[in-house]
Short mmCIF file of C-alpha atoms in Angstrom, two decimals:
data_model
loop_
_atom_site.label_atom_id
_atom_site.label_comp_id
_atom_site.label_asym_id
_atom_site.label_seq_id
_atom_site.Cartn_x
_atom_site.Cartn_y
_atom_site.Cartn_z
CA MET A 70 -0.05 0.02 0.03
CA LYS A 71 1.32 3.24 -0.92
CA LYS A 72 2.25 5.40 2.25
CA VAL A 73 0.00 8.58 2.59
CA ASN A 74 1.56 11.56 4.42
CA LYS A 75 -1.01 14.39 4.54
CA LYS A 76 -2.21 17.11 6.93
CA ILE A 77 -5.81 17.28 7.93
CA VAL A 78 -7.36 20.80 8.88
CA LEU A 79 -10.33 20.35 11.15
CA SER A 80 -13.06 22.87 12.09
CA ILE A 81 -16.35 22.91 13.83
CA ALA A 82 -18.01 22.51 10.42
CA THR A 83 -16.13 19.18 9.86
CA ILE A 84 -17.08 17.49 13.02
CA ALA A 85 -19.89 15.41 11.30
CA VAL A 86 -17.51 14.12 8.59
CA VAL A 87 -14.51 13.50 10.94
CA ALA A 88 -16.40 11.98 13.68
CA SER A 89 -18.13 9.39 11.74
CA ALA A 90 -16.90 6.60 13.63
CA PHE A 91 -16.38 6.39 17.50
CA SER A 92 -15.53 4.05 20.40
CA ALA A 93 -18.82 2.79 21.46
CA GLY A 94 -17.96 0.04 24.05
CA VAL A 95 -19.43 -3.28 23.72
CA MET A 96 -22.05 -3.25 21.03
CA ALA A 97 -24.69 -6.16 20.23
CA LYS A 98 -22.96 -8.55 17.84
CA ALA A 99 -25.75 -8.20 15.41
CA THR A 100 -24.87 -4.55 14.68
CA LEU A 101 -21.18 -5.39 14.10
CA GLU A 102 -19.74 -5.68 10.45
CA LYS A 103 -16.35 -6.72 9.88
CA ILE A 104 -14.15 -4.39 7.68
CA GLN A 105 -10.63 -3.96 6.64
CA ALA A 106 -9.12 -0.66 7.59
CA PHE A 107 -5.63 0.95 8.10
CA LYS A 108 -4.30 2.95 11.10
CA ASP A 109 -2.61 6.00 9.48
CA ASN A 110 0.39 7.13 11.51
CA GLY A 111 1.55 9.83 8.97
CA VAL A 112 -1.53 12.06 9.43
CA SER A 113 -1.20 15.44 11.51
CA PHE A 114 -4.11 17.53 12.64
CA LYS A 115 -4.66 21.32 12.99
CA VAL A 116 -7.68 22.88 14.75
CA ASN A 117 -8.29 26.51 13.79
CA GLY A 118 -4.79 26.85 12.53
CA LYS A 119 -3.06 25.33 15.69
CA ALA A 120 -1.33 21.94 15.73
CA TRP A 121 -3.46 19.15 17.51
CA VAL A 122 -2.73 15.61 18.40
CA PRO A 123 -5.71 13.33 19.15
CA GLN A 124 -5.59 11.58 22.25
CA ASP A 125 -7.35 9.05 24.25
CA ALA A 126 -8.84 9.33 27.74
CA LYS A 127 -5.36 8.40 29.48
CA GLY A 128 -3.54 10.93 27.21
CA LYS A 129 -2.03 8.52 24.78
CA LYS A 130 -1.88 9.65 21.06
CA ILE A 131 -4.32 8.13 18.85
CA SER A 132 -3.72 7.63 15.06
CA PRO A 133 -6.55 8.13 12.79
CA ILE A 134 -8.29 5.11 11.00
CA ARG A 135 -8.28 5.06 7.22
CA TYR A 136 -11.41 3.36 5.51
CA ASN A 137 -12.27 3.81 2.04
CA ASP A 138 -10.41 7.03 1.61
CA THR A 139 -11.89 8.45 4.51
CA LEU A 140 -10.11 9.24 7.97
CA PHE A 141 -11.98 8.41 11.22
CA VAL A 142 -11.13 9.89 14.68
CA PRO A 143 -12.99 9.10 17.99
CA VAL A 144 -15.78 11.42 18.92
CA ALA A 145 -14.29 11.92 22.33
CA ALA A 146 -11.12 13.33 20.85
CA ILE A 147 -12.84 15.45 18.55
CA GLY A 148 -15.23 16.77 21.16
CA LYS A 149 -12.22 17.45 23.63
CA ALA A 150 -10.54 19.56 20.81
CA THR A 151 -13.58 21.57 19.85
CA GLY A 152 -15.26 22.15 23.08
CA PHE A 153 -18.29 19.80 22.40
CA SER A 154 -19.31 17.64 25.32
CA TYR A 155 -19.63 13.96 24.33
CA LYS A 156 -22.02 11.33 25.88
CA TYR A 157 -22.59 7.55 24.85
CA ASP A 158 -25.68 5.67 26.10
CA ASN A 159 -24.75 2.19 25.90
CA LYS A 160 -28.23 0.97 26.38
CA THR A 161 -29.67 2.79 23.36
CA GLN A 162 -26.19 2.99 21.45
CA THR A 163 -26.56 6.83 21.13
CA VAL A 164 -23.77 9.23 20.77
CA GLU A 165 -24.80 12.51 21.93
CA LEU A 166 -22.82 15.77 21.25
CA SER A 167 -23.46 19.23 22.97
CA GLY A 168 -21.89 22.47 22.71
CA PRO A 169 -19.37 23.75 22.20
CA THR A 170 -19.08 24.44 26.08
CA SER A 171 -17.10 27.04 27.93
CA GLY A 172 -15.36 24.13 29.67
CA GLY A 173 -13.98 22.65 26.64
CA SER A 174 -10.24 23.01 25.53
CA SER A 175 -11.57 24.34 22.25
CA THR A 176 -9.50 26.92 20.35
CA ALA A 177 -12.68 27.37 18.24
CA SER A 178 -14.54 30.67 19.09
CA ALA A 179 -18.27 30.46 19.05
CA THR A 180 -20.24 33.41 17.96
CA PRO A 181 -21.18 35.41 21.09
CA THR A 182 -24.73 35.88 21.87
CA PRO A 183 -25.47 39.56 21.85
CA SER A 184 -26.70 40.81 25.25
CA PRO A 185 -30.43 42.08 25.24
CA LYS A 186 -30.68 45.64 25.17
CA VAL A 187 -31.44 46.75 28.72
CA THR A 188 -34.16 49.82 28.86
CA PRO A 189 -33.36 51.82 32.06
CA ALA A 190 -36.51 52.04 34.25
CA PRO A 191 -38.28 55.25 34.24
CA VAL A 192 -37.45 57.77 37.03
CA GLU A 193 -40.69 58.00 39.25
CA TYR A 194 -41.49 61.42 40.98
CA ALA A 195 -43.80 62.18 43.83
CA ASN A 196 -47.15 63.44 42.98
CA PRO A 197 -47.13 67.17 43.17
CA SER A 198 -50.79 67.24 44.77
CA MET A 199 -49.55 65.80 47.84
CA LEU A 200 -45.89 66.82 48.33
CA THR A 201 -44.19 66.95 51.54
CA VAL A 202 -40.76 68.44 52.17
CA ASP A 203 -38.98 65.19 51.96
CA MET A 204 -40.89 64.57 48.64
CA PHE A 205 -40.00 67.68 47.07
CA ILE A 206 -36.21 67.24 48.05
CA GLU A 207 -36.17 63.83 46.53
CA ASN A 208 -37.88 65.21 43.31
CA TYR A 209 -35.46 68.04 43.04
CA ASN A 210 -32.28 65.87 43.51
CA LYS A 211 -33.65 63.30 41.02
CA ALA A 212 -34.13 66.12 38.26
CA LYS A 213 -31.70 68.72 39.31
CA GLU A 214 -29.38 70.20 36.58
CA VAL A 215 -25.74 69.67 36.22
CA TYR A 216 -25.06 73.18 37.86
CA ALA A 217 -27.62 72.99 40.58
CA PRO A 218 -26.63 72.00 43.98
CA VAL A 219 -27.83 68.73 45.84
CA ILE A 220 -30.26 69.68 48.68
CA ASN A 221 -29.76 67.85 51.80
CA ARG A 222 -32.70 67.25 54.31
CA ASN A 223 -30.66 68.00 57.17
CA ASP A 224 -29.72 71.38 56.07
CA PHE A 225 -33.35 72.38 56.85
CA THR A 226 -34.06 74.65 59.82
CA LEU A 227 -37.65 74.99 61.18
CA GLY A 228 -37.88 78.88 61.32
CA ASN A 229 -39.23 80.66 64.34
CA TYR A 230 -42.32 82.28 62.93
CA PRO A 231 -44.72 82.64 65.83
CA LYS A 232 -47.63 84.33 63.79
CA ALA A 233 -47.35 81.99 60.82
CA SER A 234 -50.30 79.60 60.08
CA THR A 235 -47.86 77.03 58.53
CA LYS A 236 -44.49 75.41 59.51
CA ILE A 237 -41.91 77.26 57.65
CA TYR A 238 -38.35 75.57 56.84
CA ASP A 239 -35.52 77.73 56.01
CA TYR A 240 -32.63 76.53 53.85
CA LYS A 241 -29.41 78.16 53.09
CA TYR A 242 -26.72 76.93 50.76
CA ILE A 243 -23.70 78.27 48.91
CA PRO A 244 -23.04 75.97 45.92
CA LEU A 245 -20.24 75.69 43.57
CA ASP A 246 -18.64 79.20 44.29
CA SER A 247 -18.90 82.14 46.26
CA LYS A 248 -20.98 83.91 43.35
CA THR A 249 -23.88 81.44 43.37
CA ARG A 250 -26.19 81.36 46.10
CA ILE A 251 -29.65 79.90 47.18
CA VAL A 252 -31.60 80.89 50.06
CA PHE A 253 -35.07 79.64 50.22
CA ALA A 254 -38.11 78.66 52.38
CA ALA A 255 -40.54 75.73 52.24
CA PHE A 256 -44.06 76.30 53.76
CA THR A 257 -45.92 73.18 55.00
CA ASP A 258 -49.38 72.52 56.53
CA PRO A 259 -48.90 71.99 60.24
CA GLU A 260 -51.27 69.05 60.58
CA THR A 261 -50.84 67.20 57.27
CA GLY A 262 -47.35 68.13 56.44
CA GLU A 263 -48.14 68.72 52.67
CA LEU A 264 -45.88 71.44 50.88
CA GLY A 265 -47.84 74.33 49.85
CA GLN A 266 -45.21 76.87 48.80
CA VAL A 267 -41.38 76.92 47.97
CA ASN A 268 -39.75 80.56 47.79
CA PRO A 269 -36.29 80.40 46.34
CA ASN A 270 -34.09 83.35 45.84
CA ILE A 271 -31.33 82.34 43.29
CA GLN A 272 -28.12 84.46 42.90
CA GLY A 273 -25.28 83.60 40.37
CA PRO A 274 -24.57 82.54 36.72
CA TYR A 275 -26.75 79.16 37.03
CA THR A 276 -30.13 80.74 37.78
CA LYS A 277 -31.97 78.81 34.79
CA GLU A 278 -30.63 75.50 35.73
CA ILE A 279 -31.49 75.84 39.46
CA MET A 280 -34.87 77.52 38.69
CA ARG A 281 -35.72 74.25 36.48
CA SER A 282 -34.62 72.05 39.20
CA PHE A 283 -36.88 73.81 41.71
CA LEU A 284 -39.91 73.77 39.36
CA SER A 285 -39.19 69.87 38.82
CA GLY A 286 -39.29 69.20 42.40
CA MET A 287 -42.54 71.09 43.04
CA LEU A 288 -44.41 70.28 39.64
CA GLY A 289 -43.60 66.50 39.94
CA GLY A 290 -40.60 65.97 37.60
CA PRO A 291 -38.70 67.56 34.80
CA GLU A 292 -41.40 66.87 32.14
CA ASN A 293 -43.94 68.95 33.96
CA ALA A 294 -41.33 71.59 34.45
CA ASP A 295 -40.29 71.97 30.83
CA GLU A 296 -44.11 71.79 29.89
CA PHE A 297 -44.52 74.77 32.01
CA ILE A 298 -41.44 76.49 30.85
CA GLN A 299 -42.17 76.03 27.05
CA LYS A 300 -45.88 76.95 27.27
CA ASN A 301 -45.13 80.34 29.35
CA SER A 302 -41.88 81.14 27.35
CA PHE A 303 -40.46 81.11 30.99
CA TYR A 304 -36.75 81.58 30.23
CA THR A 305 -37.73 84.58 27.95
CA GLU A 306 -40.08 86.26 30.53
CA ILE A 307 -37.52 86.18 33.37
CA ASN A 308 -35.47 88.62 31.20
CA ARG A 309 -38.75 90.83 30.42
CA ALA A 310 -38.12 94.55 30.68
CA ASP A 311 -40.05 95.21 33.85
CA VAL A 312 -38.27 92.28 35.45
CA ALA A 313 -38.49 94.02 38.76
CA THR A 314 -42.35 93.69 38.75
CA PRO A 315 -43.58 90.28 39.99
CA LYS A 316 -45.20 88.25 37.13
CA GLU A 317 -47.33 85.43 37.81
CA PHE A 318 -47.80 82.13 35.74
CA SER A 319 -50.06 79.33 35.98
CA TYR A 320 -49.61 75.51 35.70
CA LYS A 321 -52.47 73.08 36.50
CA SER A 322 -53.11 73.62 40.00
CA TYR A 323 -49.89 75.69 40.75
CA LYS A 324 -49.01 79.37 40.46
CA ILE A 325 -45.32 80.40 39.93
CA LYS A 326 -44.36 84.06 40.59
CA HIS A 327 -41.04 85.69 39.35
CA TYR A 328 -39.13 88.92 39.91
CA ARG A 329 -35.74 90.21 39.98
CA VAL A 330 -33.98 92.30 42.72
CA SER A 331 -31.29 94.48 41.20
CA GLY A 332 -28.51 96.25 43.00
CA GLN A 333 -25.95 95.07 45.31
CA LEU A 334 -27.72 91.74 45.99
CA ASN A 335 -28.95 91.13 42.41
CA PHE A 336 -31.05 87.76 42.70
CA ASP A 337 -33.97 86.17 41.11
CA ALA A 338 -37.11 85.59 43.48
CA LEU A 339 -39.19 82.73 42.56
CA SER A 340 -42.38 81.58 44.28
CA ILE A 341 -44.13 78.18 43.30
CA TYR A 342 -47.21 77.53 45.37
CA THR A 343 -50.62 75.87 45.16
CA ALA A 344 -53.79 77.54 44.03
CA ALA A 345 -54.38 78.57 47.77
CA PRO A 346 -53.46 82.06 48.68
CA PRO A 347 -49.69 82.42 49.01
CA GLN A 348 -47.78 83.17 52.20
CA GLU A 349 -46.52 86.69 52.75
#
């Protein structure tokens, strides 16, 4: 017989051809058929461009069997090389291949499964019809602009206003730099704790951003704030000619009043309150 010396290149797609024969243990005699085949010791293998030597379970080199011009390699060896798991059911005489699995020694790369696109959960804001100071702070901080400061609950001080019919919480904060300042008060019902009015005085270069954050906190989120701003051309109106004269705007059950104090202090005053009469 003429000696054959060839290199066989295997890939995942050729498993079905190369693994046509296998070591199946003891099979029923009725299914066995005697053939004449040859062990071919001159064949070398590559798996995805890398040299590979088929081995048995004990790590001993296996030479392929050549029969009718076809090479046969044990399924177990092919599975180990490509990452396919191999199982033989002796009772049913069935070979099962699964994979490729992450535990195999395969140099073949399986096509990665794309990760499902995750849609972030929508941000929920407290209902503006039943706000408390804590709810307002939470709404404000969720929606705050980049240049607006974080508001902390422990920075509020219950003011001493003996004649007031509501609880008035004062808050003072100087964010970012010495030119930007917020001073505001929150008015709540003494019995229910519901927030009825917020009065911020804003000084500095980030007036619009801070105003939008306050409106978001009071009106129930940035969508409501933006709707109010657009419908009332609010950013244009805060630079109106008679800006020192208070101007009132409406949004749902809320009233928004704005004016500017010019001079040494130079700040924008905003009052956001329910339809009930505002506090003086």
